[in-house]
mmCIF file of C-alpha atoms and ligand atoms in Angstrom:
data_model
loop_
_atom_site.group_PDB
_atom_site.id
_atom_site.type_symbol
_atom_site.label_atom_id
_atom_site.label_comp_id
_atom_site.label_asym_id
_atom_site.label_seq_id
_atom_site.Cartn_x
_atom_site.Cartn_y
_atom_site.Cartn_z
ATOM 1 C CA UNK A 1 -37.531 19.731 -48.588
ATOM 2 C CA UNK A 2 -34.236 20.851 -47.285
ATOM 3 C CA UNK A 3 -34.771 21.944 -43.618
ATOM 4 C CA UNK A 4 -32.852 19.056 -42.182
ATOM 5 C CA UNK A 5 -29.185 19.855 -41.371
ATOM 6 C CA UNK A 6 -26.542 18.097 -43.186
ATOM 7 C CA UNK A 7 -22.930 18.483 -42.366
ATOM 8 C CA UNK A 8 -21.852 18.885 -45.989
ATOM 9 C CA UNK A 9 -24.427 21.761 -46.827
ATOM 10 C CA UNK A 10 -25.445 19.912 -50.054
ATOM 11 C CA UNK A 11 -28.034 17.434 -51.117
ATOM 12 C CA UNK A 12 -28.770 15.780 -54.390
ATOM 13 C CA UNK A 13 -31.834 14.646 -56.277
ATOM 14 C CA UNK A 14 -31.691 12.445 -59.383
ATOM 15 C CA UNK A 15 -34.688 12.944 -61.444
ATOM 16 C CA UNK A 16 -35.923 11.506 -64.198
ATOM 17 C CA UNK A 17 -36.624 14.539 -66.533
ATOM 18 C CA UNK A 18 -39.188 12.457 -68.859
ATOM 19 C CA UNK A 19 -41.360 12.464 -65.941
ATOM 20 C CA UNK A 20 -41.275 15.947 -65.033
ATOM 21 C CA UNK A 21 -42.116 16.943 -68.963
ATOM 22 C CA UNK A 22 -45.462 18.330 -69.794
ATOM 23 C CA UNK A 23 -47.689 20.575 -67.633
ATOM 24 C CA UNK A 24 -45.846 21.538 -64.410
ATOM 25 C CA UNK A 25 -47.242 22.488 -61.137
ATOM 26 C CA UNK A 26 -47.078 25.476 -59.003
ATOM 27 C CA UNK A 27 -43.653 26.951 -59.749
ATOM 28 C CA UNK A 28 -41.944 25.682 -56.779
ATOM 29 C CA UNK A 29 -40.576 22.467 -59.047
ATOM 30 C CA UNK A 30 -39.201 25.325 -61.416
ATOM 31 C CA UNK A 31 -37.589 26.925 -58.382
ATOM 32 C CA UNK A 32 -36.034 23.832 -57.110
ATOM 33 C CA UNK A 33 -34.614 22.759 -60.719
ATOM 34 C CA UNK A 34 -32.415 25.905 -60.545
ATOM 35 C CA UNK A 35 -29.415 24.167 -59.300
ATOM 36 C CA UNK A 36 -29.945 21.508 -61.683
ATOM 37 C CA UNK A 37 -27.467 19.711 -64.020
ATOM 38 C CA UNK A 38 -29.203 18.215 -66.914
ATOM 39 C CA UNK A 39 -27.918 15.347 -68.878
ATOM 40 C CA UNK A 40 -29.932 15.289 -71.989
ATOM 41 C CA UNK A 41 -29.273 15.865 -75.786
ATOM 42 C CA UNK A 42 -32.486 17.900 -76.492
ATOM 43 C CA UNK A 43 -32.518 21.225 -75.871
ATOM 44 C CA UNK A 44 -36.198 21.043 -75.817
ATOM 45 C CA UNK A 45 -36.239 19.312 -72.405
ATOM 46 C CA UNK A 46 -35.489 22.482 -70.945
ATOM 47 C CA UNK A 47 -38.773 24.112 -72.201
ATOM 48 C CA UNK A 48 -39.977 26.050 -68.981
ATOM 49 C CA UNK A 49 -37.124 25.115 -66.734
ATOM 50 C CA UNK A 50 -34.436 27.411 -65.494
ATOM 51 C CA UNK A 51 -31.212 25.469 -64.790
ATOM 52 C CA UNK A 52 -27.921 26.232 -64.427
ATOM 53 C CA UNK A 53 -26.650 24.063 -66.852
ATOM 54 C CA UNK A 54 -27.596 21.517 -69.657
ATOM 55 C CA UNK A 55 -24.517 18.901 -70.857
ATOM 56 C CA UNK A 56 -25.452 17.686 -74.012
ATOM 57 C CA UNK A 57 -25.141 14.056 -73.364
ATOM 58 C CA UNK A 58 -27.803 11.397 -72.913
ATOM 59 C CA UNK A 59 -28.367 9.255 -69.871
ATOM 60 C CA UNK A 60 -28.858 5.684 -70.310
ATOM 61 C CA UNK A 61 -31.305 3.300 -69.122
ATOM 62 C CA UNK A 62 -30.533 -0.324 -68.581
ATOM 63 C CA UNK A 63 -31.627 -1.386 -71.846
ATOM 64 C CA UNK A 64 -29.454 1.178 -73.681
ATOM 65 C CA UNK A 65 -32.186 3.586 -74.587
ATOM 66 C CA UNK A 66 -31.524 7.224 -74.127
ATOM 67 C CA UNK A 67 -33.084 9.116 -71.159
ATOM 68 C CA UNK A 68 -33.298 12.948 -70.058
ATOM 69 C CA UNK A 69 -31.974 13.170 -66.433
ATOM 70 C CA UNK A 70 -31.492 16.039 -63.999
ATOM 71 C CA UNK A 71 -29.097 15.932 -61.083
ATOM 72 C CA UNK A 72 -30.683 18.514 -58.563
ATOM 73 C CA UNK A 73 -28.133 20.090 -55.953
ATOM 74 C CA UNK A 74 -29.845 21.492 -53.145
ATOM 75 C CA UNK A 75 -27.739 23.959 -50.884
ATOM 76 C CA UNK A 76 -29.072 24.424 -47.358
ATOM 77 C CA UNK A 77 -29.381 27.997 -45.826
ATOM 78 C CA UNK A 78 -29.847 31.243 -47.432
ATOM 79 C CA UNK A 79 -28.486 30.922 -51.131
ATOM 80 C CA UNK A 80 -27.473 33.727 -53.342
ATOM 81 C CA UNK A 81 -27.444 33.361 -57.076
ATOM 82 C CA UNK A 82 -25.557 35.309 -59.595
ATOM 83 C CA UNK A 83 -23.490 35.241 -62.839
ATOM 84 C CA UNK A 84 -20.187 36.787 -63.678
ATOM 85 C CA UNK A 85 -17.794 36.614 -66.745
ATOM 86 C CA UNK A 86 -20.106 33.935 -68.035
ATOM 87 C CA UNK A 87 -20.020 31.721 -64.911
ATOM 88 C CA UNK A 88 -23.412 30.958 -63.269
ATOM 89 C CA UNK A 89 -23.626 30.370 -59.474
ATOM 90 C CA UNK A 90 -25.018 29.868 -56.496
ATOM 91 C CA UNK A 91 -24.029 29.577 -53.042
ATOM 92 C CA UNK A 92 -24.775 29.617 -49.330
ATOM 93 C CA UNK A 93 -22.150 30.604 -46.439
ATOM 94 C CA UNK A 94 -20.134 27.324 -46.996
ATOM 95 C CA UNK A 95 -20.354 25.808 -50.572
ATOM 96 C CA UNK A 96 -20.832 27.284 -54.145
ATOM 97 C CA UNK A 97 -22.064 25.556 -57.033
ATOM 98 C CA UNK A 98 -20.989 26.940 -60.479
ATOM 99 C CA UNK A 99 -21.161 26.305 -64.418
ATOM 100 C CA UNK A 100 -19.596 27.860 -67.330
ATOM 101 C CA UNK A 101 -20.203 26.803 -70.997
ATOM 102 C CA UNK A 102 -18.135 28.456 -73.596
ATOM 103 C CA UNK A 103 -18.613 27.816 -77.429
ATOM 104 C CA UNK A 104 -14.989 27.089 -79.130
ATOM 105 C CA UNK A 105 -16.354 29.328 -82.167
ATOM 106 C CA UNK A 106 -15.817 32.474 -79.833
ATOM 107 C CA UNK A 107 -12.403 31.769 -79.466
ATOM 108 C CA UNK A 108 -11.568 31.270 -83.133
ATOM 109 C CA UNK A 109 -9.574 34.641 -83.297
ATOM 110 C CA UNK A 110 -6.693 35.534 -85.289
ATOM 111 C CA UNK A 111 -4.955 36.815 -81.797
ATOM 112 C CA UNK A 112 -5.338 33.513 -80.123
ATOM 113 C CA UNK A 113 -4.060 31.708 -83.389
ATOM 114 C CA UNK A 114 -1.277 34.031 -83.486
ATOM 115 C CA UNK A 115 -0.220 32.799 -80.069
ATOM 116 C CA UNK A 116 -0.303 29.163 -81.454
ATOM 117 C CA UNK A 117 -3.354 28.248 -79.234
ATOM 118 C CA UNK A 118 -6.281 26.271 -80.567
ATOM 119 C CA UNK A 119 -10.005 27.486 -79.849
ATOM 120 C CA UNK A 120 -10.519 24.728 -77.615
ATOM 121 C CA UNK A 121 -7.028 25.269 -75.716
ATOM 122 C CA UNK A 122 -8.118 29.262 -75.429
ATOM 123 C CA UNK A 123 -11.786 28.337 -74.268
ATOM 124 C CA UNK A 124 -10.303 25.958 -71.534
ATOM 125 C CA UNK A 125 -7.856 28.460 -70.332
ATOM 126 C CA UNK A 126 -10.405 31.069 -70.362
ATOM 127 C CA UNK A 127 -13.047 28.964 -68.534
ATOM 128 C CA UNK A 128 -10.865 28.116 -65.780
ATOM 129 C CA UNK A 129 -9.181 31.590 -65.538
ATOM 130 C CA UNK A 130 -12.940 33.006 -65.138
ATOM 131 C CA UNK A 131 -13.933 30.453 -62.544
ATOM 132 C CA UNK A 132 -10.772 31.175 -60.509
ATOM 133 C CA UNK A 133 -11.535 34.785 -61.079
ATOM 134 C CA UNK A 134 -15.170 34.131 -59.571
ATOM 135 C CA UNK A 135 -14.035 32.139 -56.705
ATOM 136 C CA UNK A 136 -11.374 34.657 -55.697
ATOM 137 C CA UNK A 137 -13.906 37.565 -55.755
ATOM 138 C CA UNK A 138 -16.714 35.641 -53.957
ATOM 139 C CA UNK A 139 -13.819 33.864 -51.385
ATOM 140 C CA UNK A 140 -14.548 30.341 -52.183
ATOM 141 C CA UNK A 141 -10.841 29.227 -52.440
ATOM 142 C CA UNK A 142 -11.143 25.631 -52.148
ATOM 143 C CA UNK A 143 -12.477 23.519 -55.047
ATOM 144 C CA UNK A 144 -14.056 20.342 -54.174
ATOM 145 C CA UNK A 145 -14.656 18.928 -57.658
ATOM 146 C CA UNK A 146 -14.687 19.945 -61.302
ATOM 147 C CA UNK A 147 -16.558 18.231 -64.213
ATOM 148 C CA UNK A 148 -15.401 18.666 -67.548
ATOM 149 C CA UNK A 149 -17.411 17.948 -70.810
ATOM 150 C CA UNK A 150 -15.823 18.746 -74.328
ATOM 151 C CA UNK A 151 -16.901 17.802 -77.892
ATOM 152 C CA UNK A 152 -15.173 15.042 -79.669
ATOM 153 C CA UNK A 153 -12.537 14.558 -77.137
ATOM 154 C CA UNK A 154 -10.733 11.660 -79.019
ATOM 155 C CA UNK A 155 -10.533 13.831 -82.145
ATOM 156 C CA UNK A 156 -7.448 15.575 -83.308
ATOM 157 C CA UNK A 157 -7.058 19.205 -84.795
ATOM 158 C CA UNK A 158 -3.974 21.439 -85.117
ATOM 159 C CA UNK A 159 -1.886 18.067 -84.854
ATOM 160 C CA UNK A 160 -2.799 17.679 -81.382
ATOM 161 C CA UNK A 161 -5.559 15.711 -79.688
ATOM 162 C CA UNK A 162 -8.478 17.391 -78.523
ATOM 163 C CA UNK A 163 -8.070 15.975 -75.070
ATOM 164 C CA UNK A 164 -4.294 17.482 -74.878
ATOM 165 C CA UNK A 165 -5.732 20.790 -76.073
ATOM 166 C CA UNK A 166 -7.979 20.618 -73.035
ATOM 167 C CA UNK A 167 -5.314 19.387 -70.900
ATOM 168 C CA UNK A 168 -2.950 22.644 -72.133
ATOM 169 C CA UNK A 169 -5.551 24.971 -71.606
ATOM 170 C CA UNK A 170 -6.410 23.865 -68.380
ATOM 171 C CA UNK A 171 -3.071 23.853 -66.722
ATOM 172 C CA UNK A 172 -2.497 27.423 -68.366
ATOM 173 C CA UNK A 173 -5.703 28.455 -66.624
ATOM 174 C CA UNK A 174 -4.509 26.765 -63.119
ATOM 175 C CA UNK A 175 -1.035 28.509 -63.684
ATOM 176 C CA UNK A 176 -2.262 31.927 -64.643
ATOM 177 C CA UNK A 177 -4.350 31.990 -61.382
ATOM 178 C CA UNK A 178 -1.823 31.195 -59.088
ATOM 179 C CA UNK A 179 -3.058 28.036 -58.508
ATOM 180 C CA UNK A 180 -0.968 24.792 -57.864
ATOM 181 C CA UNK A 181 -0.565 22.213 -60.789
ATOM 182 C CA UNK A 182 0.606 19.242 -58.709
ATOM 183 C CA UNK A 183 -0.050 17.972 -55.300
ATOM 184 C CA UNK A 184 -3.398 18.937 -53.686
ATOM 185 C CA UNK A 185 -5.334 19.703 -57.115
ATOM 186 C CA UNK A 186 -8.840 19.281 -57.408
ATOM 187 C CA UNK A 187 -10.747 16.021 -58.005
ATOM 188 C CA UNK A 188 -12.226 15.941 -61.591
ATOM 189 C CA UNK A 189 -13.370 14.061 -64.569
ATOM 190 C CA UNK A 190 -13.136 14.860 -68.362
ATOM 191 C CA UNK A 191 -15.055 13.222 -70.900
ATOM 192 C CA UNK A 192 -16.616 13.866 -74.345
ATOM 193 C CA UNK A 193 -19.826 14.488 -76.035
ATOM 194 C CA UNK A 194 -20.661 14.409 -79.878
ATOM 195 C CA UNK A 195 -21.157 18.276 -80.184
ATOM 196 C CA UNK A 196 -21.619 21.172 -78.027
ATOM 197 C CA UNK A 197 -19.690 23.819 -76.115
ATOM 198 C CA UNK A 198 -17.152 23.422 -73.406
ATOM 199 C CA UNK A 199 -18.863 22.710 -70.185
ATOM 200 C CA UNK A 200 -17.320 22.789 -66.974
ATOM 201 C CA UNK A 201 -19.336 22.749 -63.763
ATOM 202 C CA UNK A 202 -17.914 22.718 -60.092
ATOM 203 C CA UNK A 203 -18.340 22.742 -56.328
ATOM 204 C CA UNK A 204 -16.127 25.078 -54.106
ATOM 205 C CA UNK A 205 -15.995 25.723 -50.365
ATOM 206 C CA UNK A 206 -15.350 28.649 -48.239
ATOM 207 C CA UNK A 207 -13.852 27.622 -45.039
ATOM 208 C CA UNK A 208 -13.164 23.863 -45.555
ATOM 209 C CA UNK A 209 -10.119 22.832 -47.544
ATOM 210 C CA UNK A 210 -10.682 19.249 -48.888
ATOM 211 C CA UNK A 211 -7.649 16.853 -48.620
ATOM 212 C CA UNK A 212 -6.615 15.603 -52.327
ATOM 213 C CA UNK A 213 -6.381 11.904 -52.321
ATOM 214 C CA UNK A 214 -4.009 9.803 -54.628
ATOM 215 C CA UNK A 215 -4.281 6.108 -55.709
ATOM 216 C CA UNK A 216 -1.407 3.986 -54.855
ATOM 217 C CA UNK A 217 -2.005 1.509 -57.892
ATOM 218 C CA UNK A 218 -1.639 4.369 -60.113
ATOM 219 C CA UNK A 219 0.740 7.100 -61.069
ATOM 220 C CA UNK A 220 -0.774 10.701 -60.150
ATOM 221 C CA UNK A 221 -2.137 11.948 -63.072
ATOM 222 C CA UNK A 222 -0.212 15.307 -62.899
ATOM 223 C CA UNK A 223 3.000 13.015 -63.109
ATOM 224 C CA UNK A 224 1.945 11.014 -66.129
ATOM 225 C CA UNK A 225 4.806 10.385 -68.529
ATOM 226 C CA UNK A 226 5.271 12.602 -71.755
ATOM 227 C CA UNK A 227 3.659 9.825 -73.969
ATOM 228 C CA UNK A 228 0.446 10.981 -72.962
ATOM 229 C CA UNK A 229 0.976 14.496 -74.122
ATOM 230 C CA UNK A 230 2.966 17.637 -73.545
ATOM 231 C CA UNK A 231 1.043 18.601 -70.369
ATOM 232 C CA UNK A 232 -0.157 16.529 -67.564
ATOM 233 C CA UNK A 233 -4.192 16.440 -66.741
ATOM 234 C CA UNK A 234 -4.617 18.513 -63.713
ATOM 235 C CA UNK A 235 -6.425 16.488 -61.085
ATOM 236 C CA UNK A 236 -6.160 14.302 -58.287
ATOM 237 C CA UNK A 237 -7.892 10.963 -57.798
ATOM 238 C CA UNK A 238 -10.272 12.022 -55.099
ATOM 239 C CA UNK A 239 -11.044 15.075 -52.449
ATOM 240 C CA UNK A 240 -12.706 14.598 -49.171
ATOM 241 C CA UNK A 241 -13.827 17.529 -47.081
ATOM 242 C CA UNK A 242 -14.832 17.493 -43.504
ATOM 243 C CA UNK A 243 -17.352 19.792 -41.853
ATOM 244 C CA UNK A 244 -17.228 18.313 -38.564
ATOM 245 C CA UNK A 245 -20.029 16.493 -37.004
ATOM 246 C CA UNK A 246 -20.751 13.332 -34.616
ATOM 247 C CA UNK A 247 -21.594 11.273 -37.340
ATOM 248 C CA UNK A 248 -18.313 10.651 -39.368
ATOM 249 C CA UNK A 249 -19.737 9.110 -42.609
ATOM 250 C CA UNK A 250 -22.025 12.088 -42.687
ATOM 251 C CA UNK A 251 -19.733 14.770 -42.108
ATOM 252 C CA UNK A 252 -17.127 13.669 -44.859
ATOM 253 C CA UNK A 253 -18.025 14.789 -48.289
ATOM 254 C CA UNK A 254 -16.191 12.716 -50.715
ATOM 255 C CA UNK A 255 -15.927 12.973 -54.427
ATOM 256 C CA UNK A 256 -13.867 10.215 -56.442
ATOM 257 C CA UNK A 257 -12.651 11.522 -59.763
ATOM 258 C CA UNK A 258 -13.347 9.854 -63.029
ATOM 259 C CA UNK A 259 -11.596 6.415 -62.424
ATOM 260 C CA UNK A 260 -10.682 4.094 -65.570
ATOM 261 C CA UNK A 261 -8.972 0.632 -65.889
ATOM 262 C CA UNK A 262 -5.659 2.130 -65.712
ATOM 263 C CA UNK A 263 -2.728 0.793 -63.420
ATOM 264 C CA UNK A 264 0.561 2.452 -63.243
ATOM 265 C CA UNK A 265 -0.118 4.842 -66.287
ATOM 266 C CA UNK A 266 -1.242 1.907 -68.573
ATOM 267 C CA UNK A 267 -4.826 1.166 -69.815
ATOM 268 C CA UNK A 268 -5.350 -2.525 -69.113
ATOM 269 C CA UNK A 269 -8.080 -4.771 -70.737
ATOM 270 C CA UNK A 270 -8.255 -3.216 -74.034
ATOM 271 C CA UNK A 271 -11.545 -4.571 -75.566
ATOM 272 C CA UNK A 272 -12.959 -6.083 -72.482
ATOM 273 C CA UNK A 273 -15.596 -3.734 -71.072
ATOM 274 C CA UNK A 274 -16.206 -6.098 -67.866
ATOM 275 C CA UNK A 275 -12.768 -6.224 -66.765
ATOM 276 C CA UNK A 276 -12.340 -2.662 -67.449
ATOM 277 C CA UNK A 277 -15.227 -2.196 -65.031
ATOM 278 C CA UNK A 278 -13.703 -4.620 -62.635
ATOM 279 C CA UNK A 279 -10.367 -2.775 -62.610
ATOM 280 C CA UNK A 280 -11.938 0.557 -62.221
ATOM 281 C CA UNK A 281 -13.672 -0.588 -59.150
ATOM 282 C CA UNK A 282 -10.721 -1.943 -57.737
ATOM 283 C CA UNK A 283 -9.012 1.525 -58.379
ATOM 284 C CA UNK A 284 -11.884 3.012 -56.515
ATOM 285 C CA UNK A 285 -11.735 0.530 -53.478
ATOM 286 C CA UNK A 286 -7.879 1.534 -53.312
ATOM 287 C CA UNK A 287 -9.013 5.169 -53.242
ATOM 288 C CA UNK A 288 -11.338 4.586 -50.561
ATOM 289 C CA UNK A 289 -8.678 2.496 -48.496
ATOM 290 C CA UNK A 290 -6.431 5.477 -49.137
ATOM 291 C CA UNK A 291 -8.701 7.952 -48.017
ATOM 292 C CA UNK A 292 -9.391 5.919 -45.036
ATOM 293 C CA UNK A 293 -5.542 5.988 -44.186
ATOM 294 C CA UNK A 294 -4.895 9.992 -44.396
ATOM 295 C CA UNK A 295 -8.406 10.420 -42.690
ATOM 296 C CA UNK A 296 -9.180 7.401 -40.566
ATOM 297 C CA UNK A 297 -12.871 8.542 -39.693
ATOM 298 C CA UNK A 298 -13.744 8.753 -43.314
ATOM 299 C CA UNK A 299 -14.404 4.890 -43.643
ATOM 300 C CA UNK A 300 -16.467 4.546 -46.981
ATOM 301 C CA UNK A 301 -16.976 1.137 -48.582
ATOM 302 C CA UNK A 302 -18.021 0.663 -52.497
ATOM 303 C CA UNK A 303 -21.626 0.133 -51.075
ATOM 304 C CA UNK A 304 -21.803 3.536 -49.814
ATOM 305 C CA UNK A 305 -21.084 5.384 -52.977
ATOM 306 C CA UNK A 306 -23.281 6.913 -55.736
ATOM 307 C CA UNK A 307 -21.991 6.350 -59.034
ATOM 308 C CA UNK A 308 -21.752 7.733 -62.399
ATOM 309 C CA UNK A 309 -20.654 5.921 -65.226
ATOM 310 C CA UNK A 310 -19.374 7.117 -68.659
ATOM 311 C CA UNK A 311 -20.095 4.116 -71.161
ATOM 312 C CA UNK A 312 -18.508 4.520 -74.715
ATOM 313 C CA UNK A 313 -20.987 1.767 -76.118
ATOM 314 C CA UNK A 314 -25.009 1.960 -75.146
ATOM 315 C CA UNK A 315 -25.070 -1.788 -75.297
ATOM 316 C CA UNK A 316 -22.568 -2.362 -72.536
ATOM 317 C CA UNK A 317 -24.911 -0.564 -69.810
ATOM 318 C CA UNK A 318 -26.627 -3.991 -68.817
ATOM 319 C CA UNK A 319 -23.169 -6.042 -68.363
ATOM 320 C CA UNK A 320 -21.396 -3.178 -66.585
ATOM 321 C CA UNK A 321 -24.537 -2.564 -64.234
ATOM 322 C CA UNK A 322 -24.542 -6.304 -63.285
ATOM 323 C CA UNK A 323 -20.782 -6.108 -62.570
ATOM 324 C CA UNK A 324 -21.100 -3.017 -60.677
ATOM 325 C CA UNK A 325 -24.034 -4.504 -58.478
ATOM 326 C CA UNK A 326 -22.148 -7.669 -58.133
ATOM 327 C CA UNK A 327 -19.157 -6.132 -56.500
ATOM 328 C CA UNK A 328 -20.696 -3.165 -54.647
ATOM 329 C CA UNK A 329 -24.063 -4.087 -53.858
ATOM 330 C CA UNK A 330 -27.424 -4.696 -55.670
ATOM 331 C CA UNK A 331 -28.889 -1.608 -54.282
ATOM 332 C CA UNK A 332 -26.123 0.612 -55.387
ATOM 333 C CA UNK A 333 -27.160 3.815 -57.325
ATOM 334 C CA UNK A 334 -25.645 4.257 -60.725
ATOM 335 C CA UNK A 335 -26.276 6.620 -63.404
ATOM 336 C CA UNK A 336 -25.183 5.872 -67.077
ATOM 337 C CA UNK A 337 -23.972 8.672 -69.514
ATOM 338 C CA UNK A 338 -23.147 7.946 -73.058
ATOM 339 C CA UNK A 339 -19.648 9.681 -73.403
ATOM 340 C CA UNK A 340 -16.392 9.394 -75.048
ATOM 341 C CA UNK A 341 -13.690 8.548 -72.495
ATOM 342 C CA UNK A 342 -10.452 10.356 -73.099
ATOM 343 C CA UNK A 343 -8.434 7.585 -73.903
ATOM 344 C CA UNK A 344 -9.563 5.930 -77.115
ATOM 345 C CA UNK A 345 -8.678 2.607 -75.592
ATOM 346 C CA UNK A 346 -10.860 2.750 -72.826
ATOM 347 C CA UNK A 347 -14.728 1.645 -72.749
ATOM 348 C CA UNK A 348 -15.792 2.766 -69.472
ATOM 349 C CA UNK A 349 -15.147 5.348 -66.544
ATOM 350 C CA UNK A 350 -16.689 5.716 -63.201
ATOM 351 C CA UNK A 351 -17.046 8.219 -60.633
ATOM 352 C CA UNK A 352 -18.500 8.439 -57.508
ATOM 353 C CA UNK A 353 -19.531 10.356 -54.512
ATOM 354 C CA UNK A 354 -20.851 9.930 -50.754
ATOM 355 C CA UNK A 355 -21.335 12.078 -47.691
ATOM 356 C CA UNK A 356 -24.554 14.023 -48.435
ATOM 357 C CA UNK A 357 -28.308 12.980 -48.615
ATOM 358 C CA UNK A 358 -29.262 11.603 -51.867
ATOM 359 C CA UNK A 359 -32.585 11.057 -53.331
ATOM 360 C CA UNK A 360 -32.836 8.828 -56.342
ATOM 361 C CA UNK A 361 -36.055 8.906 -58.466
ATOM 362 C CA UNK A 362 -34.968 6.714 -61.110
ATOM 363 C CA UNK A 363 -36.002 3.167 -61.530
ATOM 364 C CA UNK A 364 -32.476 1.740 -60.433
HETATM 365 C C1 3EB B 401 -7.473 8.779 -66.035
HETATM 366 O O1 3EB B 401 -7.242 8.321 -64.894
HETATM 367 C C2 3EB B 401 -8.432 8.728 -66.949
HETATM 368 O O2 3EB B 401 -8.682 14.936 -67.246
HETATM 369 O O3 3EB B 401 -9.729 15.683 -65.600
HETATM 370 C C3 3EB B 401 -10.193 10.830 -65.325
HETATM 371 C C4 3EB B 401 -10.349 11.868 -64.436
HETATM 372 C C5 3EB B 401 -9.473 11.013 -66.298
HETATM 373 C C6 3EB B 401 -10.148 13.156 -64.805
HETATM 374 C C7 3EB B 401 -9.370 14.901 -66.574
HETATM 375 C C8 3EB B 401 -9.094 12.518 -66.798
HETATM 376 C C9 3EB B 401 -9.526 13.532 -65.792
HETATM 377 O O4 3EB B 401 -6.416 9.422 -66.499
HETATM 378 C C10 3EB B 401 -9.051 9.881 -67.462
#
């Protein structure tokens, strides 16, 4: 399945896990599933599988019903797997996929609380420190993309919004690991599920340093004003990595961060999910234009991307899907996930990627 050479050293298959449930074949499926991110609220969906990570979040079908979906990432060439400090990883010579899950209860300690750090803040700081330690040890210095998932992201505890607790811990994790927190920071998304451990997965590269792309329509997140919290979120609007090949779009790996209906630093179209979808896509189009400006060979258009859409209300899926297909094209692949968006006034957030072979085994 993976003999073809691809510049990004990655390929992805999106699988309907309900189709895989039941008796399994000869074990080759099992092995292939080892780099899989599972989106499912049922732990039982895992029985017999050996995934890297399960995000306790449901995927959604077009009719709004829940679905269990797997995102299987395959690395080309010789792959090494391992675990260190709770970070599970697999890598080839160029690219590393890693994941960590930390229960906040583990950090409900007197020592941490003495420092005035909430358990979520400590878990976030620890997750990032452990990830950077691993990347330093294995010599994968360049982060391509982080995905962050945390429980009750819009909730409050210790008088601080939980997304802000995460932001403080993440930024401290970066700083304590000697990483920049402005400018060339990694692309990312951060969204919420109902309950479960802090979950972070990521890709890093050994030899290729990605370019961080910002969006001229938006203030950089790391420069958001104080009204959004004491510490800014540490992410760029997209990252683009170039491995060199004759086919430009095949050799640029593009990860667009979670993108919402924000212009400047303000949420727009509060209460209108269609207008928020349109604004988010206008932001992604601006990011693609900016990517092309700084890297002229990276000539992506909206129709070239695969999308992951975080939806606050399951009943909005059909309308959002229609709007995306109207703007980006009817053949566009979109995976919907039922999530809380980090600002309470946002109903939808859209991320995207391109530049690697994708096999889509879902109906839409
Ligand atoms: C925004 O633009 C919407 O904290 O890592 C998008 C992508 C958002 C990443 C993060 C947050 C993050 O501010 C929220």
